[in-house]
Amino acid sequence: MSVLEGTAHVYGPNVDTDVIIPARYLTSTEAEELAQHCMEGIDPEFVSRVRPGDLIVAGRNFGSGSSREHAALAIKGSGVACVVAESFARIFFRNAINVGLPIVECPGVTEGAQTGDRFRVDLGAGSVENVTKGRTFRATPLPPFVQEILDAGGLMPWVARQLAREREVRVGVAPEEPAQADWRLD
Amino acid sequence: MSGLTITEKILARAAGADVVRPGEIVMARVDLAMGNDVTAPVAIARFRELGVERVWDPSKVALVPSHFVPAKDIASARLGMTMREFAREQGIEHYFELGRGGIEHILLPEQALALPGMVIIGADSHSCTYGAVGAFSTGVGSTDLAAVLATGKIWLRVPDSVKFVYEGRPGPWVVGKDLILHVISQVGDDGCAYQAMEHTGPALRYLSMDSRFTLTNMAIEAGAKSGIIPPDEVTLAYVRSRQEATGRHLPFDVLASDPDAHYAAEHVIDVSALEPQVSLPSLPSLAQPVSTAERVRVDQVFIGSCTNAKLEDLRMAAHVLRGRRADPRVRLMVIPATQEIWLRANEEGLLQVFAEAGATVSTPTCGACLGGHMGVLGPGEVCVSTSNRNYVGRMGHPSARVYLVNPAVAAATAVLGRLAHPDELGVEPPVLEPAAVGASEGGAQGDGAGGADARTGGGGA
Ligand code: SF4
């Protein structure tokens, strides 16, 4: 799994989807178009500053509020390689996984961080390093089933694979390890 | 082994399991899937990419244009067209056209489509609202909805449940909105992250279905995955009345939490000590009693949204506004949540009261709630709103400020032109009828003047 390194745009807690992509732009469904207004409500300079491969580093409850997948799409469309946050709001978490935007939950990651710091994220090892400040943090591992969706490239490819294999998605309880798709059926 | 919460029971059943425990990931059967004009078009595009021809069960899909309706521009007209065409092509009968629908979270229970014991997946964050009827219900994004449309299943992490026990009897002007704003101020904006909020306790018998929908509506503002109220006689009377009214008699399951079910936390709230609440800009958790809040001047008062535009809400606002006028400097807008509520409010003369008070009264839509159209705020403007979010930029310009309140406080604010408690107008509080039979034991209030405005009759019962 890949190692991502880039310049961080750092935000505090509770960055909600209304500031990530205000509702007036929701009539568009295109990532590139949405990206033109990414973070507009909290950081109007973001769009002109962001470079492909940059990272967003944020406090707790990132992506709270509306279910608009447009938020994850806008961030992905702006070239951000990964969002690292102390914690995520659950719908944003699902949306990011589903559209294939890498996200890493990492308690403490904003300590001492400033916009412009270099960060290195090792998705496989589960570590996040603030290279500029010389600090390393441990990421919270994803549940195996969620990792399985990410490995498939998102929810739609996962469903497609499942339908191709079994013609249906079966109900059941996921085994904890390993996270292959044979469900415990009672 | 401890017993199960109502949430765990619903999810176990949907996953074909006897027992599920918090933290487990299940693949669950979905009983109702919902999309609106913002989320469904994206879901439809994903669905098409998948190459599946038909949705899994068109009778279990509801499509509700609500956010940018009536179409505010060409782009939103296109979103509407996408939904409409998809509904026709797939034979989805629960597509609710303008003039026959409203805001999804109030509409689907009213239409007897959201029922106890169901697993309901809505591509809108306030889909947690349906938990008021005793369903497991949560909001997702468009790709999740697309997967449900294709398979009828969704993966879910079984949430921990947190129990809220309401005790006492709500005082004058205190409704579901005040309870939930208070709760959010206590637990914090992500205080129930990934959890199911289960609302229980003796005070619930005083809460009509309309108030209960507000309680579950704002679960997401505490970060929760879902909110749920185990069905009681109030719930069942409402569900049956809606089934009668619509002629839709879908089966449902009345479940309850086991007495020895496990909760991650338990909070006890004495509602008799509560006053009407106001959430200050720009977080719902910044709630405090209206009586102690600064009397800010306001530019706009919005009485609408899936949170507080039900019949009880409109009755409460009209009770305060009857014979009064909005301050000349205030723009007052009232948007009933659904067409049926609009009709009932019209029959009861409430819309007349609003219009005479100087309000604009519109057709059902989310409108100003999300700053999309119909009342977008300009730089620095102040709005007092009955909706659920006061985030930066939510209702318009990022420098606009939004205060969240219940409908009576919003109405009093419109009259005085500044944040106000209805008592400041000398209006008698409405006489709230107990929602549950027998709830009046030990302290029924008399049948005072204005009671007709304020009866809490279980939504559109
Ligand atoms: S009324 Fe507001 S909160 Fe409710 S569904 Fe519409 S936009 Fe969302």
PDB file of C-alpha atoms in Angstrom, chain A residues 4 76 80-84 88 96-97 100-104 123 150:
ATOM      1  CA  LEU A   4       1.649   9.610   0.423  1.00  0.00           C
ATOM      2  CA  LYS A  76     -11.020  14.500  -4.491  1.00  0.00           C
ATOM      3  CA  VAL A  80      -6.049  16.251  -2.444  1.00  0.00           C
ATOM      4  CA  ALA A  81      -4.424  12.843  -1.996  1.00  0.00           C
ATOM      5  CA  CYS A  82      -5.685  12.096   1.498  1.00  0.00           C
ATOM      6  CA  VAL A  83      -7.613  13.605   4.403  1.00  0.00           C
ATOM      7  CA  VAL A  84      -6.137  12.980   7.844  1.00  0.00           C
ATOM      8  CA  PHE A  88     -14.606  11.852  10.983  1.00  0.00           C
ATOM      9  CA  ALA A  96     -14.980   9.013   1.213  1.00  0.00           C
ATOM     10  CA  ILE A  97     -14.496   5.231   1.298  1.00  0.00           C
ATOM     11  CA  GLY A 100     -12.198   6.100  -3.157  1.00  0.00           C
ATOM     12  CA  LEU A 101     -10.867   9.185  -1.350  1.00  0.00           C
ATOM     13  CA  PRO A 102      -8.249   7.906   1.110  1.00  0.00           C
ATOM     14  CA  ILE A 103      -8.946   9.023   4.672  1.00  0.00           C
ATOM     15  CA  VAL A 104      -7.006   8.359   7.835  1.00  0.00           C
ATOM     16  CA  LEU A 123      -1.370   3.748   4.689  1.00  0.00           C
ATOM     17  CA  LEU A 150     -11.163   0.375  -0.314  1.00  0.00           C
TER      18      LEU A 150
END
